[in-house]
Tab-separated table of C-alpha atoms in Angstrom:
chain	number	residue	atom	x	y	z
U	993	UNK	CA	-71.760	50.034	106.931
U	994	UNK	CA	-69.465	51.060	104.016
U	995	UNK	CA	-65.791	51.175	105.166
U	996	UNK	CA	-62.729	52.460	103.325
U	997	UNK	CA	-59.737	50.397	104.364
U	998	UNK	CA	-55.983	51.743	103.765
U	999	UNK	CA	-52.622	51.412	105.315
U	1000	UNK	CA	-49.002	52.360	104.858
U	1001	UNK	CA	-47.506	48.774	104.720
U	1002	UNK	CA	-48.781	48.345	101.156
U	1003	UNK	CA	-51.862	46.736	99.615
U	1004	UNK	CA	-50.478	43.089	99.795
U	1005	UNK	CA	-49.391	43.354	103.541
U	1006	UNK	CA	-50.957	40.634	105.745
U	1007	UNK	CA	-52.421	43.196	108.154
U	1008	UNK	CA	-54.670	44.962	105.716
U	1009	UNK	CA	-55.901	41.588	104.137
U	1010	UNK	CA	-56.774	40.082	107.615
U	1011	UNK	CA	-58.531	43.491	108.752
U	1012	UNK	CA	-60.591	43.608	105.378
U	1013	UNK	CA	-61.581	39.936	105.848
U	1014	UNK	CA	-62.781	40.499	109.445
U	1015	UNK	CA	-64.768	43.638	108.705
U	1016	UNK	CA	-66.470	41.851	105.822
U	1017	UNK	CA	-67.126	38.962	107.929
U	1018	UNK	CA	-68.933	41.286	110.607
U	1019	UNK	CA	-71.311	42.492	107.672
U	1020	UNK	CA	-69.520	45.541	106.472
U	1021	UNK	CA	-69.076	46.611	102.787
U	1022	UNK	CA	-65.270	47.091	102.587
U	1023	UNK	CA	-63.267	48.799	99.751
U	1024	UNK	CA	-59.561	48.684	100.015
U	1025	UNK	CA	-57.384	51.447	98.577
U	1026	UNK	CA	-53.742	51.138	99.614
U	1027	UNK	CA	-50.276	51.923	98.361
U	1028	UNK	CA	-48.508	49.590	95.918
U	1029	UNK	CA	-45.593	49.163	98.335
U	1030	UNK	CA	-44.348	49.859	101.965
U	1031	UNK	CA	-44.651	53.562	102.548
U	1032	UNK	CA	-44.070	53.409	106.407
U	1033	UNK	CA	-43.279	56.855	107.753
U	1034	UNK	CA	-44.755	58.829	104.938
U	1035	UNK	CA	-46.754	60.939	107.556
U	1036	UNK	CA	-49.249	63.180	105.823
U	1037	UNK	CA	-47.398	63.644	102.561
U	1038	UNK	CA	-49.648	64.187	99.616
U	1039	UNK	CA	-48.230	63.938	95.951
U	1040	UNK	CA	-48.710	67.118	94.242
U	1041	UNK	CA	-46.004	67.283	91.611
U	1042	UNK	CA	-46.918	64.203	89.511
U	1043	UNK	CA	-49.895	62.137	88.574
U	1044	UNK	CA	-50.906	59.118	90.638
U	1045	UNK	CA	-51.364	55.696	88.902
U	1046	UNK	CA	-54.239	53.684	90.389
U	1047	UNK	CA	-54.556	50.035	89.343
U	1048	UNK	CA	-57.673	47.884	90.173
U	1049	UNK	CA	-56.339	44.616	91.776
U	1050	UNK	CA	-59.740	42.736	92.291
U	1051	UNK	CA	-63.330	43.841	92.641
U	1052	UNK	CA	-62.922	45.764	95.836
U	1053	UNK	CA	-59.240	46.478	96.092
U	1054	UNK	CA	-57.153	49.278	94.381
U	1055	UNK	CA	-53.280	49.546	94.400
U	1056	UNK	CA	-52.059	53.251	94.287
U	1057	UNK	CA	-48.645	54.257	93.375
U	1058	UNK	CA	-48.647	56.954	96.087
U	1059	UNK	CA	-48.726	57.622	99.780
U	1060	UNK	CA	-51.255	56.605	102.427
U	1061	UNK	CA	-52.689	60.038	102.404
U	1062	UNK	CA	-52.917	59.975	98.560
U	1063	UNK	CA	-54.956	56.741	98.737
U	1064	UNK	CA	-57.587	58.099	101.104
U	1065	UNK	CA	-57.770	61.499	99.469
U	1066	UNK	CA	-58.299	59.958	96.044
U	1067	UNK	CA	-61.055	57.477	97.235
U	1068	UNK	CA	-62.932	60.356	99.018
U	1069	UNK	CA	-62.639	63.122	96.378
U	1070	UNK	CA	-64.031	61.647	93.150
U	1071	UNK	CA	-61.904	58.467	92.293
U	1072	UNK	CA	-65.047	56.346	92.427
U	1073	UNK	CA	-67.945	57.412	90.250
U	1074	UNK	CA	-69.930	54.171	90.827
U	1075	UNK	CA	-69.743	53.714	94.599
U	1076	UNK	CA	-71.522	55.594	97.494
U	1077	UNK	CA	-69.158	57.390	99.780
U	1078	UNK	CA	-67.879	55.392	102.730
U	1079	UNK	CA	-69.220	55.832	106.228
U	1080	UNK	CA	-65.870	55.357	107.969
U	1081	UNK	CA	-62.020	55.140	107.366
U	1082	UNK	CA	-60.150	52.325	109.000
U	1083	UNK	CA	-56.352	52.153	108.604
U	1084	UNK	CA	-54.201	49.146	109.324
U	1085	UNK	CA	-53.368	46.735	110.643
U	1086	UNK	CA	-49.912	48.222	110.840
U	1087	UNK	CA	-47.186	45.776	111.436
U	1088	UNK	CA	-45.478	47.848	114.247
U	1089	UNK	CA	-46.326	50.096	117.101
U	1090	UNK	CA	-47.736	53.580	116.652
U	1091	UNK	CA	-47.199	54.776	120.302
U	1092	UNK	CA	-46.386	58.354	121.579
U	1093	UNK	CA	-44.494	60.376	119.235
U	1094	UNK	CA	-44.798	57.749	116.466
U	1095	UNK	CA	-48.162	59.106	115.344
U	1096	UNK	CA	-46.225	62.184	113.903
U	1097	UNK	CA	-44.522	59.972	111.383
U	1098	UNK	CA	-47.064	57.305	110.931
U	1099	UNK	CA	-48.475	56.699	107.508
U	1100	UNK	CA	-51.125	54.495	109.215
U	1101	UNK	CA	-52.335	57.290	111.485
U	1102	UNK	CA	-52.184	59.973	108.633
U	1103	UNK	CA	-54.484	57.716	106.364
U	1104	UNK	CA	-57.085	57.863	109.204
U	1105	UNK	CA	-56.343	61.633	109.754
U	1106	UNK	CA	-57.073	62.345	106.041
U	1107	UNK	CA	-60.333	60.575	106.306
U	1108	UNK	CA	-61.043	62.691	109.304
U	1109	UNK	CA	-60.075	65.838	107.456
U	1110	UNK	CA	-62.581	64.870	104.756
U	1111	UNK	CA	-65.465	64.399	107.121
U	1112	UNK	CA	-65.576	60.749	108.091
U	1113	UNK	CA	-64.998	59.000	111.390
U	1114	UNK	CA	-61.588	57.400	111.427
U	1115	UNK	CA	-59.550	54.641	113.226
U	1116	UNK	CA	-55.938	53.580	112.930
U	1117	UNK	CA	-54.946	50.100	114.081
U	1118	UNK	CA	-51.510	48.963	114.959
U	1119	UNK	CA	-50.074	45.672	116.218
U	1120	UNK	CA	-47.176	45.935	118.801
U	1121	UNK	CA	-44.615	43.141	118.599
U	1122	UNK	CA	-41.658	43.014	120.893
U	1123	UNK	CA	-39.538	41.332	118.405
U	1124	UNK	CA	-40.622	43.230	115.392
U	1125	UNK	CA	-42.095	40.152	113.875
U	1126	UNK	CA	-45.920	40.522	114.330
U	1127	UNK	CA	-48.085	37.238	114.332
U	1128	UNK	CA	-51.269	37.997	115.856
U	1129	UNK	CA	-53.016	40.069	113.288
U	1130	UNK	CA	-56.300	38.362	114.054
U	1131	UNK	CA	-56.190	39.939	117.523
U	1132	UNK	CA	-55.982	43.306	116.178
U	1133	UNK	CA	-58.683	42.593	113.739
U	1134	UNK	CA	-61.109	41.464	116.318
U	1135	UNK	CA	-60.393	44.611	118.317
U	1136	UNK	CA	-60.960	46.703	115.159
U	1137	UNK	CA	-64.411	45.172	114.621
U	1138	UNK	CA	-65.461	45.952	118.172
U	1139	UNK	CA	-64.229	49.506	118.064
U	1140	UNK	CA	-65.702	50.267	114.604
U	1141	UNK	CA	-69.114	48.931	115.852
U	1142	UNK	CA	-69.074	51.243	118.912
U	1143	UNK	CA	-67.776	54.362	117.080
U	1144	UNK	CA	-70.644	53.899	114.574
U	1145	UNK	CA	-73.299	53.924	117.378
U	1146	UNK	CA	-71.695	56.408	119.755
U	1147	UNK	CA	-69.808	59.004	117.475
U	1148	UNK	CA	-66.999	60.991	118.747
U	1149	UNK	CA	-66.524	64.859	118.302
U	1150	UNK	CA	-65.823	65.798	114.697
U	1151	UNK	CA	-62.076	66.378	115.022
U	1152	UNK	CA	-61.320	63.085	116.811
U	1153	UNK	CA	-59.400	60.111	115.397
U	1154	UNK	CA	-58.905	56.754	117.452
U	1155	UNK	CA	-55.320	55.513	117.558
U	1156	UNK	CA	-55.443	52.012	118.510
U	1157	UNK	CA	-52.527	49.761	119.529
U	1158	UNK	CA	-52.976	46.047	120.067
U	1159	UNK	CA	-50.521	43.801	121.943
U	1160	UNK	CA	-49.158	40.981	119.670
U	1161	UNK	CA	-50.748	38.168	121.585
U	1162	UNK	CA	-53.664	35.653	121.307
U	1163	UNK	CA	-57.087	37.236	121.700
U	1164	UNK	CA	-57.814	35.348	124.948
U	1165	UNK	CA	-54.606	36.790	126.570
U	1166	UNK	CA	-55.927	40.426	126.058
U	1167	UNK	CA	-56.335	41.851	129.448
U	1168	UNK	CA	-58.549	44.868	128.839
U	1169	UNK	CA	-59.292	47.722	126.431
U	1170	UNK	CA	-58.055	50.938	127.857
U	1171	UNK	CA	-58.544	54.662	127.086
U	1172	UNK	CA	-55.057	56.178	127.087
U	1173	UNK	CA	-53.054	59.243	126.251
U	1174	UNK	CA	-50.126	59.450	123.955
U	1175	UNK	CA	-46.856	58.733	125.895
U	1176	UNK	CA	-43.462	60.136	124.690
U	1177	UNK	CA	-40.103	58.867	123.609
U	1178	UNK	CA	-36.616	59.948	124.403
U	1179	UNK	CA	-34.794	61.723	121.274
U	1180	UNK	CA	-34.232	59.395	118.335
U	1181	UNK	CA	-31.063	57.586	118.187
U	1182	UNK	CA	-28.250	58.812	115.767
U	1183	UNK	CA	-28.540	58.082	112.101
U	1184	UNK	CA	-26.334	55.257	110.619
U	1185	UNK	CA	-23.804	56.394	108.050
U	1186	UNK	CA	-21.966	53.895	105.631
U	1187	UNK	CA	-20.151	54.234	102.300
U	1188	UNK	CA	-21.666	53.047	99.003
U	1189	UNK	CA	-19.598	50.952	96.505
U	1190	UNK	CA	-18.046	54.182	95.182
U	1191	UNK	CA	-16.985	55.541	98.432
U	1192	UNK	CA	-19.808	57.964	98.769
U	1193	UNK	CA	-21.677	58.369	101.994
U	1194	UNK	CA	-25.346	57.337	102.502
U	1195	UNK	CA	-27.330	57.248	105.645
U	1196	UNK	CA	-30.151	55.187	107.361
U	1197	UNK	CA	-32.485	56.849	109.846
U	1198	UNK	CA	-31.572	55.626	113.339
U	1199	UNK	CA	-33.956	53.705	115.534
U	1200	UNK	CA	-36.820	55.508	117.620
U	1201	UNK	CA	-35.905	56.798	120.834
U	1202	UNK	CA	-36.762	54.550	123.973
U	1203	UNK	CA	-39.745	55.197	126.122
U	1204	UNK	CA	-39.692	58.237	128.206
U	1205	UNK	CA	-43.106	59.338	129.413
U	1206	UNK	CA	-44.454	55.842	129.697
U	1207	UNK	CA	-46.055	55.734	133.062
U	1208	UNK	CA	-49.863	54.771	134.102
U	1209	UNK	CA	-52.517	56.054	131.606
U	1210	UNK	CA	-50.306	56.080	128.650
U	1211	UNK	CA	-50.393	53.975	125.510
U	1212	UNK	CA	-47.136	52.530	126.352
U	1213	UNK	CA	-48.039	51.258	129.743
U	1214	UNK	CA	-51.445	49.753	128.467
U	1215	UNK	CA	-49.486	47.768	125.901
U	1216	UNK	CA	-46.904	46.612	128.394
U	1217	UNK	CA	-49.709	45.056	130.532
U	1218	UNK	CA	-51.407	43.388	127.592
U	1219	UNK	CA	-54.331	45.691	127.245
U	1220	UNK	CA	-55.561	47.253	123.913
U	1221	UNK	CA	-54.556	50.848	123.987
U	1222	UNK	CA	-57.305	53.308	122.502
U	1223	UNK	CA	-56.136	56.871	122.296
U	1224	UNK	CA	-58.450	59.723	121.005
U	1225	UNK	CA	-56.091	62.200	119.171
U	1226	UNK	CA	-57.233	65.281	117.170
U	1227	UNK	CA	-56.648	67.050	114.048
U	1228	UNK	CA	-56.308	70.600	115.701
U	1229	UNK	CA	-52.546	71.130	116.536
U	1230	UNK	CA	-52.988	74.456	118.193
U	1231	UNK	CA	-51.262	74.731	121.598
U	1232	UNK	CA	-54.035	76.928	123.169
U	1233	UNK	CA	-51.873	77.241	126.478
U	1234	UNK	CA	-49.302	79.196	124.593
U	1235	UNK	CA	-51.594	81.527	122.750
U	1236	UNK	CA	-51.526	84.346	125.346
U	1237	UNK	CA	-47.658	84.289	125.665
U	1238	UNK	CA	-47.319	84.278	121.721
U	1239	UNK	CA	-49.839	87.260	121.575
U	1240	UNK	CA	-47.740	89.225	124.000
U	1241	UNK	CA	-44.585	88.721	121.625
U	1242	UNK	CA	-46.400	89.543	118.521
U	1243	UNK	CA	-47.889	92.814	119.981
U	1244	UNK	CA	-44.348	94.137	120.188
U	1245	UNK	CA	-43.135	93.315	116.745
U	1246	UNK	CA	-42.526	96.252	114.446
U	1247	UNK	CA	-44.114	96.493	110.927
U	1248	UNK	CA	-41.811	99.355	109.808
């Protein structure tokens, strides 16, 4: 199978190198198209106001001066003239969690989402480390190989993306694979202000909020128990339960 691999940590990150190697070892034809640097938190941003430089790094790897979404978009809309279109997009391995609300901001998830927008099955893989120093990328890569194999043989509905989070532990310590729903975090902590050398203020985005909706059945809970969390998410963001109420609002709006 032909697989397009991307990420948001950058083309030289250990996670993407190990993921590509394991997918190739499983017999897949892998093309890597990834950002030239860390673009974590880029979400679905697409570069529209300037050209995007692409540099071939080796026979099957391209370095893109753009976002994760740029990478997948270019790779699937004509950047390659001499390669057949991929069969699947796999994004990762992210070097941090993409649990709950994280998926809204995640460049890793957004790269997979762009693949889904453009018609391909897509998976996002993240490694969840308690101390923010992930070590067991091979564990996440082994999980990815199994998920890719099953997704290819048993396709999901057309608007579905798999968001996979893997505990940062040895493979033989993994307790299970579990189908989960997204949990939820508390509101993000305050931004951090500091003066620059000229006395002008600058800011850092504060830490993500702590776990809130994190009980049984959630991605947070699966990770806490040493399981691989596999969450099907969808592209359609419509809140269907609110349509009737919103319809009642707009019927009363005046046009003149």
